[in-house]
Every structure is written in structure tokens, then in C-alpha cells.
Amino acid sequence: MAEPILQSNSLNSCQENSLFSASLFKVVFTPNNKTANVDIVAVSSVQGNVTFDVEVSAYGFPIIKQKVSPCDMGLAGLCPMTAGKIPLNFNLPVTGDALEQVPGIAYNFPDLDATVKVIFTMTDGPEEGNAVACVEADISNGKTVDLLGVKWATAIVAGLALTSSAIMSGLGHYNAASHVAANALSLFGYFQAQAMLGLTGVPLPPVVMSWTQDFQWSMGIIRLEFMQDIFTWYQRATGGTPATIFDSLTTVSVQVEKRSLDFIEAGMSLAKRSVAMMPRSIAEPLGQAMKRDLMRRANIETSSGSYIVYGIQRVAFRAGIESTNVFMTCVAFFCLMVIFVSLAVAAFKGACEMAVKNKMMDSDKFLDFRNGWLTVLKGILFRLTLIGFPSMAIMCLWEFTQNDSAALMVLAVFFLIGMTTTLCWAAFKVIMIARRSIVMHNNPAYILFSDPQALNKWGFLYVQFRASAYYFILPYLGYLGLKAMFIAFAQHSGTVQAVGFLIIEAGALIAASVLRPWMDKSTNSFNIAICAINFVNSIFLMIFTEVFNQPRLVTGVVGVVLWIANASFALVLLLMLIVTTVIVIFRDNPDGRYTYMADDRTSFMKSQTHLTTTTELDALAATARGGKEGFNKGMDLDDDAESITSDSLRRQTERLGVPSAHSNQSFGAHSNNSFGAHSNQSFGAQSNYNNQGYGNRPQSPANPSMPFFPADGPRSPPRYQDNGSMRAPSPFDDSPPYRNQNNSPGPGAFRQQNNASPSPWQRGAGYD
């Protein structure tokens, strides 16, 4: 590994109808012994004497130009050249003059973008002076930025940040936990955006391919040998035909495409000679079928026997995964992640209970988690679904274009529909809860953050945003879905993908900069910076398509700039997250590090550090409701068991023992003595109390104008008519109805009018 080398593993055609190709091409040059080892299996249609015009370039800049005669070098089989299959395996001495022309940086710069082009020119016969063939070989020095250490470092930092946020939340420091979780999720999203660049069909410079390969773990593209064997067996057992590229590497070459869309033309031109000799009635349908197959399958097999990979299968090949196994690899790692996290949460619950039982831990530690760990687990699983959605959306949609086997198609349909429906349903629930909070309290943060059931279960969708931007999860899901469709369906057209990415990232940057939907100024800056670098990357991606016909030197330099810019940016983000996480873990008051958000969420969250005066009220309320201390399942205004097909309102009514919705004394929408929207004596919007200063919105049993919860600034309590009092009348008051100055009944007069039944509080019923 320490010895300097220059090597090439594939020979690409650089001329249409080239008469020379190679199914196997391996050349390794070691400057220490001044020798180049050449192993070639070539297919030639050239007959006669030729000369080789050799040109070596680095990042598009020509370094060496030389004319070589195979007869002068004594190369058997090439002087003169004969038609047929030519196997060559020899050591080629390299003179001192050639060594001096190679700069020393060529042996050390990572992911060297160097190319050797050889043009075959006839020196005799009817084609004398004409170029009959052109081949091109990419040169590598063995140094790369695709490092296992980078993958582990980024994965560990992101994982520890998410874990620490969960621990902080379990300890009651919700403000600090939400900040750490928001930054960790944004960083994870940036890693996935880097991986998506590598998954596009755009031809990428070597350093960009290697850099994006460092983040493919975030998409679940991780190679384990025994898993690959299982996936290959499963595909065969379900009627598929697994790819066997890695089984044939000793006899064929694989071209990792980094040029423009010439690879399809190259693959087609190499097959034209075999099709041209057929009758037209057979050749035309066969040619169309070949073209459709080339468009459908990303690993193209040329007529010489070599392969060309690009896009998703380029990433799979660099990861050591067969192209037909990459979908199952992503599915398997997503399922393993869900299983592992579920077992870890259950084990942590058991460990906490054992520690409390053996008096190794205070009984109030992780109290919310221990009493409601199933709801917390549901929220964690929802968050894992959100994290895995980009990967699964891309791979499921791409599998539709591959059709590796019937079973894999079924799995793709199941995971795509299941995950999309789950996230859309969760987003719908968040919007419904927020709208309910706005109607009842004129503030979406009230229920979203005061209700531990909603916060633990649905908080993964909105906790990183300000309360008024609770809806922003829907644009975010749409953003991920659009990128997934462009990557999956436009693999054969890198230009379409680049244009799509440019438009999508520009829209994301504008939306983030104008709306600024995240929780506070620092989090907005963090995410806007990520959107900005993603937009710059989309511009670079457009340059790589060579639609501007720029010199190859420009493409090579832009590739290096992309690597340096993103590596620096990722390092800054990682350091920021590490420092923030360490400070939060070792600080006595983690919530004190962050200013309280303008949406007043900290006034509603039951934080261990912010709310110290309501402990007695919480305990009294929990006792009255018969719930567990620290976590009251009945406190949730959204049924915990509610799903897409459930009738939660009916179950909630039956659980409370309340009569049906059409009874005269109920909580129904049309009852006479109810809390419904149209009741005659109720808290509803159409209640008789509209004439006594209550407004046109339903009233909460807990008046938000009262100082139950501390806030960042003073509230302005409503002034009630005629009585001159600044204090809101309580609906819980059982005293006789007070009268105003006009001796008319006050708002409390609804208690026992018209022989109405006792209130639900007098009957002892709870209120969810």
C-alpha cells in the first residue's frame, strides 16, 4: 500500500465504430522498478501495421503526447495487427525520460483524474493515415477519499447525537433534547443528500464518486458477505436472475463511467457490427430491444464482454454489492435498524425498572419514559420511518424499473405504500391536533407541546419547527419524494436529473430562507446553510453533465472544489454537533443553554428545569384522573390507539361512560346540555354565552389566559363585560351564579338551569 503505483482496470472506447476493444484490461505501473505489467484480452478487427498516438492528461490538461510504434517495441501480436482475439500478458519497461514526465503529485493526490488515450493509425493498406480505433483508460494511484474511517466517524456522531437527545428527553430536558435532535436529523439529511448525488446517473469525477460513497451507509448500502449470499439465493428462488459481475472480474473489465452519455452509444456501437449482418426484418426489432434493455438495466454489457455501470449500480459496484442485490440490501438494513432500536428501547425500559427496584437509581429518573414507554417507542419508530424514507423511496421506485423478481416487486410495493401512507397519516394527525389547539387556545403550541402523548408520539414531525410551521413536514416529504422520483426514474438521463435537482434545491433554499420554519434562529441558520450547499452541489451536478461543453479541465477542477467545499462544511457541522452534544450531556441545566422559543412551547412542555411551580398541580391532576405519576395516558387529546381505520371518538366516549352523541344530556355536537359546537348551554361556538363576551370559538376547560404556565412575557387577559373584573370565570366553580351590575345571570349561570343534569365534574367524570 505504501509503494507508489499508477494503474488502470478498464479500457473504454472513445470512437464510434472502433475496431479495437478489450474485455479485460489491467495495467499496473510501479515507478520503483520502472516496469508496467500489462494484462489484456483484446478483440481486434484491425489488419496491418499501425502506430499508437498516446496522450496522457490529468484533469483534462495534457501532460504527455507521444507516438509509439509496436514494431519498434517488439510487441508480439501487434506488429502487424491481426483480426481476432488477442490475449496479451507482458511486462513493459519504462525509460527514464517517461518517468521524469510524471509529476510526483500524481502518486499521492487522492482519486487522481488522469486518462491515457491511444489512437490507432494505419501505416499501410487502403486505410493508411486513418484512425481506425481509439481506446481510453482511466488511471488511478490507489489513494482515495472513500475511507472506512470517514463512514464510521460520521455514522457514530449522528447516532450518538440522536441517542443523547433521547436521553435528555427521558430526563425531562425537552428544550435541549429538541435542539440536539433537530440538528442531528438535519445533519443526517445532509449526509443523505450527499449520497443522492452519487446515486444519480450523472457522470462524476473520481473524487466526487469517492466522496459521495462515504455517505452511502445513510441509504443502507452496506456490504456484508453472508447477507449478499442470502439475497442472491432469495432472488433465484423467486424466479429472478442475479447479476454476476463480481464472479467474472478475473476475465472481464467493468467500466465505472465518468464521461458524458457516450456509454450508451459506446455499448450500442460495439453491438452494431453483429446486428448489421442480419436481415433488416430481424435487425431492426433486435436493435430496438437492445436499446430498451440498455435503458432499463443500468449495467450495460458490451459486445466485447465488458460492463459499464453508472448511477445506482455504480454505487453498488463500488460498495462490492451485485446490482440486483442493492434493493434487498437497503430493505434488510432498514428492517434491522427498526428491530435493533425496538429491542434497545425495551431493554432500556427493563434496565431502568431493575435499577429503581434495586435502589440503584432514583425513582423519578426517566419517569415519563418508564410510564409511557410504549408511546415513546411508537414515536421512535415513526422517526426511524422518516429517516429511512429517502432510501426506501429511491430503491422501491428504482426496483419498479428493474423487475429483478416478482417477490422483490411485491416488497417494493409494500414498503413504498406502507411508509408513504404512515408518514402522510402522521402529518395529517399533527395538522389536525394543531388546528384543534388553534381553535381551543388560539395557539398551536398548546396541545402540541403540553400533551406528552402527542409530543412523544407525533413530535418527530414538528418538534424541529416553530409551532406555527407545524405543516412544514408536508413540503419536506414532497421534497424527498420528488428527489427520489428523479433519481429512480431518470437513471439513463443524467441531464434530466441535474435539471430536476437544480429546480428542487432552488425551491428548498427559497422556502427555507423566506419561511424560516425551524424552531429558532440558530436552527434556521443551520438548515439554511445545508440548503445553500445542496443548491451549490446541484449547480456542480449540472456542470458534470457537460451540457455547457466546457473543457475537461473545468470539470476536473469543479470536482475537486465540490469535494473540498463539502468536506469542510461537513467537518464544521460535525464539530458543531459534537460540541453541542457534549455540553448538553455534562451541563447541570441543559435547557438553560438555549433561549426559549418565541412560540411559547416551553411554557407548555413539562420540563424539569422550566416548570418548577406546577409540580403540585400536576400531581393533584394525576391523582384526580387516576393516572400514573409523571405520565398520564388519559391526558392525550388524541387517542393513542387511533389509526387510519379506527373510530377513536366512539371508543373514547365509551371509555368515559358518556351517553351517545344524540342524547339530550351528553357531550355530543347537537345536545342541549353539552360541550358540542351547536349546544344551547355549552362551551361551543354557537352557545348562548356568545352574548356575554366569550367570542365565537369553543372554550377550553383550562383557560389559557390564567397563569397556570409561565410564559416569556405577560399575557393580556380578556376583560369581561359589565363586571369590571380581569379574572376569567372558572367553569369548575360550583358556587351560585354571580350576577353583574345589571342583576343578570353571569357566565356561571349554566350550572343548574332548567333542571339540567349535573356537570361531568360533579359526576366525577374526567375530561380528555
Short mmCIF file of C-alpha atoms in Angstrom, two decimals, residues 65-406:
data_model
loop_
_atom_site.label_atom_id
_atom_site.label_comp_id
_atom_site.label_asym_id
_atom_site.label_seq_id
_atom_site.Cartn_x
_atom_site.Cartn_y
_atom_site.Cartn_z
CA LYS A 65 1.96 13.25 -26.05
CA GLN A 66 3.98 10.56 -27.78
CA LYS A 67 3.87 8.41 -30.94
CA VAL A 68 4.71 4.74 -30.35
CA SER A 69 5.36 2.01 -32.91
CA PRO A 70 4.60 -1.54 -31.70
CA CYS A 71 7.19 -2.90 -34.16
CA ASP A 72 9.95 -0.82 -32.56
CA MET A 73 8.89 -2.09 -29.10
CA GLY A 74 8.80 -5.73 -30.21
CA LEU A 75 5.22 -6.37 -29.11
CA ALA A 76 4.19 -9.78 -30.49
CA GLY A 77 0.68 -9.84 -31.94
CA LEU A 78 0.61 -6.10 -32.55
CA CYS A 79 3.18 -5.90 -35.35
CA PRO A 80 1.42 -6.35 -37.62
CA MET A 81 -2.04 -6.42 -36.03
CA THR A 82 -4.33 -9.29 -36.95
CA ALA A 83 -8.08 -9.65 -36.62
CA GLY A 84 -9.40 -11.82 -33.82
CA LYS A 85 -8.96 -12.23 -30.09
CA ILE A 86 -5.55 -11.13 -28.84
CA PRO A 87 -4.52 -12.18 -25.32
CA LEU A 88 -1.51 -10.23 -24.09
CA ASN A 89 0.33 -10.51 -20.79
CA PHE A 90 3.76 -8.94 -20.56
CA ASN A 91 5.96 -6.54 -18.61
CA LEU A 92 6.76 -3.27 -20.37
CA PRO A 93 9.95 -1.41 -19.35
CA VAL A 94 9.54 2.33 -18.81
CA THR A 95 12.51 4.54 -19.69
CA GLY A 96 13.87 7.32 -17.52
CA ASP A 97 12.57 10.02 -19.86
CA ALA A 98 8.99 8.87 -19.41
CA LEU A 99 9.42 8.68 -15.64
CA GLU A 100 10.59 12.28 -15.48
CA GLN A 101 7.43 13.47 -17.24
CA VAL A 102 5.19 12.11 -14.47
CA PRO A 103 4.91 14.66 -11.59
CA GLY A 104 5.33 13.35 -8.06
CA ILE A 105 1.86 14.56 -7.00
CA ALA A 106 0.34 12.03 -9.40
CA TYR A 107 1.28 9.24 -6.98
CA ASN A 108 -0.24 10.88 -3.87
CA PHE A 109 -3.24 13.04 -4.77
CA PRO A 110 -6.42 11.12 -3.86
CA ASP A 111 -8.71 9.93 -6.63
CA LEU A 112 -6.48 11.08 -9.42
CA ASP A 113 -8.45 12.06 -12.52
CA ALA A 114 -5.94 11.03 -15.19
CA THR A 115 -6.55 9.39 -18.55
CA VAL A 116 -4.47 7.67 -21.21
CA LYS A 117 -5.87 7.85 -24.73
CA VAL A 118 -4.46 5.70 -27.54
CA ILE A 119 -5.39 6.29 -31.19
CA PHE A 120 -4.64 3.53 -33.71
CA THR A 121 -3.47 4.95 -37.06
CA MET A 122 -2.90 2.73 -40.09
CA THR A 123 0.53 2.99 -41.75
CA ASP A 124 -0.20 0.82 -44.79
CA GLY A 125 -3.08 -0.53 -46.87
CA PRO A 126 -6.13 1.33 -48.14
CA GLU A 127 -6.77 2.95 -44.72
CA GLU A 128 -3.25 4.40 -44.47
CA GLY A 129 -3.19 7.54 -42.36
CA ASN A 130 -6.71 7.00 -40.97
CA ALA A 131 -7.59 6.45 -37.31
CA VAL A 132 -9.31 3.07 -37.18
CA ALA A 133 -9.63 2.70 -33.41
CA CYS A 134 -9.50 4.74 -30.22
CA VAL A 135 -9.32 3.46 -26.67
CA GLU A 136 -9.09 5.26 -23.35
CA ALA A 137 -8.01 4.08 -19.92
CA ASP A 138 -8.57 5.85 -16.61
CA ILE A 139 -5.56 5.94 -14.32
CA SER A 140 -5.67 5.65 -10.53
CA ASN A 141 -2.92 5.87 -7.92
CA GLY A 142 -4.71 3.79 -5.28
CA LYS A 143 -5.26 6.80 -3.00
CA THR A 144 -8.89 7.70 -2.33
CA VAL A 145 -11.18 9.68 -0.06
CA ASP A 146 -13.55 6.71 0.08
CA LEU A 147 -12.39 5.67 3.55
CA LEU A 148 -13.95 3.31 6.06
CA GLY A 149 -12.91 5.63 8.90
CA VAL A 150 -14.94 8.51 7.45
CA LYS A 151 -18.02 6.31 7.23
CA TRP A 152 -17.71 5.12 10.83
CA ALA A 153 -16.98 8.61 12.16
CA THR A 154 -19.99 10.22 10.51
CA ALA A 155 -22.29 7.35 11.49
CA ILE A 156 -21.16 7.34 15.13
CA VAL A 157 -21.52 11.11 15.56
CA ALA A 158 -25.02 11.15 14.07
CA GLY A 159 -26.07 8.10 16.10
CA LEU A 160 -24.71 9.44 19.40
CA ALA A 161 -26.42 12.79 18.84
CA LEU A 162 -29.80 11.11 18.31
CA THR A 163 -29.23 8.86 21.33
CA SER A 164 -28.22 11.77 23.58
CA SER A 165 -31.33 13.71 22.53
CA ALA A 166 -33.46 10.71 23.52
CA ILE A 167 -31.74 10.52 26.91
CA MET A 168 -32.18 14.26 27.52
CA SER A 169 -35.86 13.92 26.66
CA GLY A 170 -36.21 11.00 29.08
CA LEU A 171 -34.64 13.10 31.84
CA GLY A 172 -37.17 15.86 31.24
CA HIS A 173 -34.94 18.36 29.44
CA TYR A 174 -37.23 18.69 26.44
CA ASN A 175 -35.88 22.03 25.26
CA ALA A 176 -32.29 20.81 24.98
CA ALA A 177 -33.38 17.46 23.58
CA SER A 178 -35.39 19.09 20.80
CA HIS A 179 -32.41 21.25 19.75
CA VAL A 180 -29.97 18.35 19.64
CA ALA A 181 -32.46 16.11 17.82
CA ALA A 182 -33.25 18.81 15.25
CA ASN A 183 -29.57 19.38 14.45
CA ALA A 184 -28.84 15.64 14.34
CA LEU A 185 -31.72 15.00 11.93
CA SER A 186 -30.64 17.91 9.73
CA LEU A 187 -27.09 16.57 9.64
CA PHE A 188 -28.37 13.11 8.77
CA GLY A 189 -30.43 14.65 5.98
CA TYR A 190 -27.30 16.37 4.66
CA PHE A 191 -25.48 13.03 4.62
CA GLN A 192 -28.33 11.52 2.63
CA ALA A 193 -28.25 14.46 0.20
CA GLN A 194 -24.55 13.75 -0.40
CA ALA A 195 -25.35 10.09 -1.03
CA MET A 196 -28.07 11.07 -3.51
CA LEU A 197 -25.51 12.90 -5.64
CA GLY A 198 -23.67 9.63 -6.08
CA LEU A 199 -26.87 7.76 -6.92
CA THR A 200 -27.62 9.97 -9.93
CA GLY A 201 -26.79 8.84 -13.44
CA VAL A 202 -24.67 11.95 -13.99
CA PRO A 203 -21.04 11.16 -14.92
CA LEU A 204 -18.99 12.18 -11.88
CA PRO A 205 -15.27 12.87 -11.48
CA PRO A 206 -13.45 10.21 -9.44
CA VAL A 207 -13.07 12.35 -6.32
CA VAL A 208 -16.83 13.11 -6.31
CA MET A 209 -17.69 9.43 -6.72
CA SER A 210 -15.46 8.53 -3.78
CA TRP A 211 -16.69 11.39 -1.59
CA THR A 212 -20.38 10.53 -2.10
CA GLN A 213 -19.55 6.86 -1.49
CA ASP A 214 -18.57 7.80 2.07
CA PHE A 215 -22.22 8.54 2.85
CA GLN A 216 -23.96 5.62 1.17
CA TRP A 217 -24.26 3.97 4.58
CA SER A 218 -27.00 6.52 5.33
CA MET A 219 -29.00 4.96 2.47
CA GLY A 220 -28.49 1.42 3.79
CA ILE A 221 -25.95 0.43 1.12
CA ILE A 222 -23.64 -1.61 3.34
CA ARG A 223 -21.97 -4.82 2.29
CA LEU A 224 -21.94 -7.95 4.44
CA GLU A 225 -20.83 -11.10 2.63
CA PHE A 226 -23.28 -13.55 4.21
CA MET A 227 -26.19 -11.21 3.52
CA GLN A 228 -25.26 -10.98 -0.15
CA ASP A 229 -25.30 -14.76 -0.41
CA ILE A 230 -28.78 -14.85 1.15
CA PHE A 231 -30.11 -12.17 -1.20
CA THR A 232 -28.72 -13.95 -4.26
CA TRP A 233 -30.35 -17.21 -3.16
CA TYR A 234 -33.65 -15.44 -2.44
CA GLN A 235 -33.73 -13.84 -5.86
CA ARG A 236 -33.04 -17.12 -7.62
CA ALA A 237 -35.70 -18.85 -5.50
CA THR A 238 -38.31 -16.26 -6.53
CA GLY A 239 -37.69 -16.51 -10.25
CA GLY A 240 -35.07 -13.78 -10.70
CA THR A 241 -31.68 -13.83 -12.40
CA PRO A 242 -28.96 -12.36 -10.16
CA ALA A 243 -26.13 -10.35 -11.68
CA THR A 244 -22.69 -11.98 -11.65
CA ILE A 245 -20.34 -9.07 -12.28
CA PHE A 246 -18.06 -9.85 -9.35
CA ASP A 247 -17.79 -13.50 -10.33
CA SER A 248 -16.33 -12.53 -13.71
CA LEU A 249 -13.88 -9.79 -12.71
CA THR A 250 -10.93 -12.08 -13.43
CA THR A 251 -11.94 -12.37 -17.08
CA VAL A 252 -13.78 -9.10 -17.88
CA SER A 253 -13.42 -5.43 -17.04
CA VAL A 254 -16.02 -3.12 -15.53
CA GLN A 255 -16.06 0.47 -16.69
CA VAL A 256 -17.17 2.89 -13.97
CA GLU A 257 -18.49 5.57 -16.28
CA LYS A 258 -17.31 9.13 -15.62
CA ARG A 259 -17.85 10.66 -19.05
CA SER A 260 -20.99 12.00 -20.67
CA LEU A 261 -23.76 9.82 -22.06
CA ASP A 262 -21.32 8.29 -24.55
CA PHE A 263 -21.58 5.00 -22.64
CA ILE A 264 -24.92 4.11 -24.24
CA GLU A 265 -23.62 4.99 -27.68
CA ALA A 266 -20.46 3.02 -26.97
CA GLY A 267 -22.42 -0.01 -25.86
CA MET A 268 -24.66 0.23 -28.91
CA SER A 269 -21.86 0.85 -31.39
CA LEU A 270 -19.96 -2.19 -30.21
CA ALA A 271 -23.03 -4.29 -30.92
CA LYS A 272 -23.82 -2.72 -34.29
CA ARG A 273 -21.39 -4.90 -36.17
CA SER A 274 -23.16 -8.09 -35.08
CA VAL A 275 -26.62 -6.68 -35.86
CA ALA A 276 -25.64 -5.17 -39.23
CA MET A 277 -25.06 -8.60 -40.78
CA MET A 278 -28.61 -9.74 -40.01
CA PRO A 279 -31.65 -9.29 -42.29
CA ARG A 280 -33.37 -5.95 -41.81
CA SER A 281 -36.61 -7.54 -40.61
CA ILE A 282 -34.67 -9.15 -37.75
CA ALA A 283 -32.07 -6.46 -37.13
CA GLU A 284 -34.45 -3.55 -36.51
CA PRO A 285 -36.60 -5.25 -33.79
CA LEU A 286 -33.46 -6.65 -32.20
CA GLY A 287 -31.82 -3.25 -32.19
CA GLN A 288 -34.88 -1.66 -30.56
CA ALA A 289 -34.99 -4.43 -27.94
CA MET A 290 -31.30 -3.91 -27.19
CA LYS A 291 -31.86 -0.19 -26.77
CA ARG A 292 -34.79 -0.74 -24.40
CA ASP A 293 -32.71 -3.17 -22.38
CA LEU A 294 -29.84 -0.71 -22.20
CA MET A 295 -32.21 1.97 -20.94
CA ARG A 296 -33.83 -0.36 -18.39
CA ARG A 297 -30.75 -2.01 -16.98
CA ALA A 298 -28.02 0.27 -15.69
CA ASN A 299 -25.21 -2.30 -16.01
CA ILE A 300 -24.61 -2.46 -19.76
CA GLU A 301 -22.76 -5.42 -21.22
CA THR A 302 -20.90 -4.50 -24.39
CA SER A 303 -20.33 -6.83 -27.33
CA SER A 304 -16.71 -7.28 -26.20
CA GLY A 305 -17.89 -8.75 -22.89
CA SER A 306 -17.03 -5.86 -20.58
CA TYR A 307 -19.57 -4.00 -18.43
CA ILE A 308 -20.43 -0.35 -17.97
CA VAL A 309 -22.03 0.76 -14.69
CA TYR A 310 -23.45 4.16 -13.74
CA GLY A 311 -25.86 5.70 -11.29
CA ILE A 312 -27.23 3.41 -8.60
CA GLN A 313 -25.36 0.38 -9.91
CA ARG A 314 -22.13 2.35 -10.00
CA VAL A 315 -22.57 2.93 -6.27
CA ALA A 316 -23.42 -0.75 -5.75
CA PHE A 317 -20.32 -1.87 -7.69
CA ARG A 318 -18.03 0.41 -5.70
CA ALA A 319 -19.60 -0.96 -2.49
CA GLY A 320 -18.96 -4.55 -3.60
CA ILE A 321 -22.67 -5.36 -4.00
CA GLU A 322 -24.22 -7.04 -7.01
CA SER A 323 -26.56 -4.67 -8.81
CA THR A 324 -29.53 -7.00 -8.33
CA ASN A 325 -28.93 -7.18 -4.57
CA VAL A 326 -28.82 -3.46 -3.76
CA PHE A 327 -32.60 -3.16 -3.21
CA MET A 328 -32.72 -6.07 -0.77
CA THR A 329 -29.64 -4.70 0.99
CA CYS A 330 -31.39 -1.40 1.73
CA VAL A 331 -34.59 -3.16 2.83
CA ALA A 332 -32.71 -5.54 5.12
CA PHE A 333 -30.73 -2.80 6.87
CA PHE A 334 -33.83 -0.68 7.38
CA CYS A 335 -35.62 -3.63 8.99
CA LEU A 336 -32.57 -4.45 11.12
CA MET A 337 -32.39 -0.84 12.30
CA VAL A 338 -36.05 -0.92 13.35
CA ILE A 339 -35.63 -4.25 15.17
CA PHE A 340 -32.42 -3.21 16.90
CA VAL A 341 -33.82 0.11 18.13
CA SER A 342 -37.03 -1.55 19.36
CA LEU A 343 -35.05 -4.13 21.34
CA ALA A 344 -32.77 -1.41 22.70
CA VAL A 345 -35.74 0.65 23.94
CA ALA A 346 -37.33 -2.39 25.57
CA ALA A 347 -34.02 -3.35 27.19
CA PHE A 348 -33.55 0.20 28.49
CA LYS A 349 -37.05 0.12 29.98
CA GLY A 350 -36.24 -3.14 31.76
CA ALA A 351 -32.86 -1.84 32.96
CA CYS A 352 -34.48 1.29 34.40
CA GLU A 353 -37.09 -0.71 36.28
CA MET A 354 -34.45 -3.05 37.69
CA ALA A 355 -32.28 -0.10 38.72
CA VAL A 356 -35.19 1.58 40.52
CA LYS A 357 -36.24 -1.67 42.18
CA ASN A 358 -32.72 -2.28 43.47
CA LYS A 359 -32.44 1.39 44.54
CA MET A 360 -29.58 1.97 42.12
CA MET A 361 -31.45 4.88 40.52
CA ASP A 362 -33.84 7.49 41.86
CA SER A 363 -37.47 6.62 41.28
CA ASP A 364 -38.15 9.91 39.48
CA LYS A 365 -35.48 9.32 36.81
CA PHE A 366 -36.89 8.63 33.34
CA LEU A 367 -40.34 8.64 34.92
CA ASP A 368 -42.14 9.76 31.76
CA PHE A 369 -40.36 7.13 29.70
CA ARG A 370 -40.99 4.30 32.18
CA ASN A 371 -44.71 5.03 32.48
CA GLY A 372 -45.32 5.63 28.79
CA TRP A 373 -42.53 3.74 27.08
CA LEU A 374 -44.82 2.14 24.50
CA THR A 375 -45.92 5.55 23.26
CA VAL A 376 -42.31 6.71 23.24
CA LEU A 377 -41.41 3.61 21.23
CA LYS A 378 -44.12 4.44 18.70
CA GLY A 379 -42.66 7.91 18.29
CA ILE A 380 -39.17 6.46 17.82
CA LEU A 381 -40.42 4.05 15.17
CA PHE A 382 -42.13 6.91 13.37
CA ARG A 383 -38.85 8.83 13.44
CA LEU A 384 -36.96 5.84 12.04
CA THR A 385 -39.55 5.67 9.26
CA LEU A 386 -38.87 9.32 8.46
CA ILE A 387 -35.09 8.73 8.46
CA GLY A 388 -35.36 5.67 6.21
CA PHE A 389 -37.94 7.16 3.85
CA PRO A 390 -35.46 8.72 1.33
CA SER A 391 -33.56 5.46 0.91
CA MET A 392 -36.61 3.24 0.65
CA ALA A 393 -38.44 5.61 -1.69
CA ILE A 394 -35.49 5.68 -4.11
CA MET A 395 -34.87 1.94 -4.01
CA CYS A 396 -38.54 0.92 -4.25
CA LEU A 397 -39.19 3.22 -7.20
CA TRP A 398 -35.99 2.07 -8.88
CA GLU A 399 -36.93 -1.58 -8.38
CA PHE A 400 -40.06 -0.92 -10.44
CA THR A 401 -37.75 -0.17 -13.39
CA GLN A 402 -35.57 -3.24 -12.78
CA ASN A 403 -38.09 -6.02 -12.01
CA ASP A 404 -35.40 -8.31 -10.57
CA SER A 405 -38.03 -10.81 -9.43
CA ALA A 406 -41.74 -10.97 -8.60
#
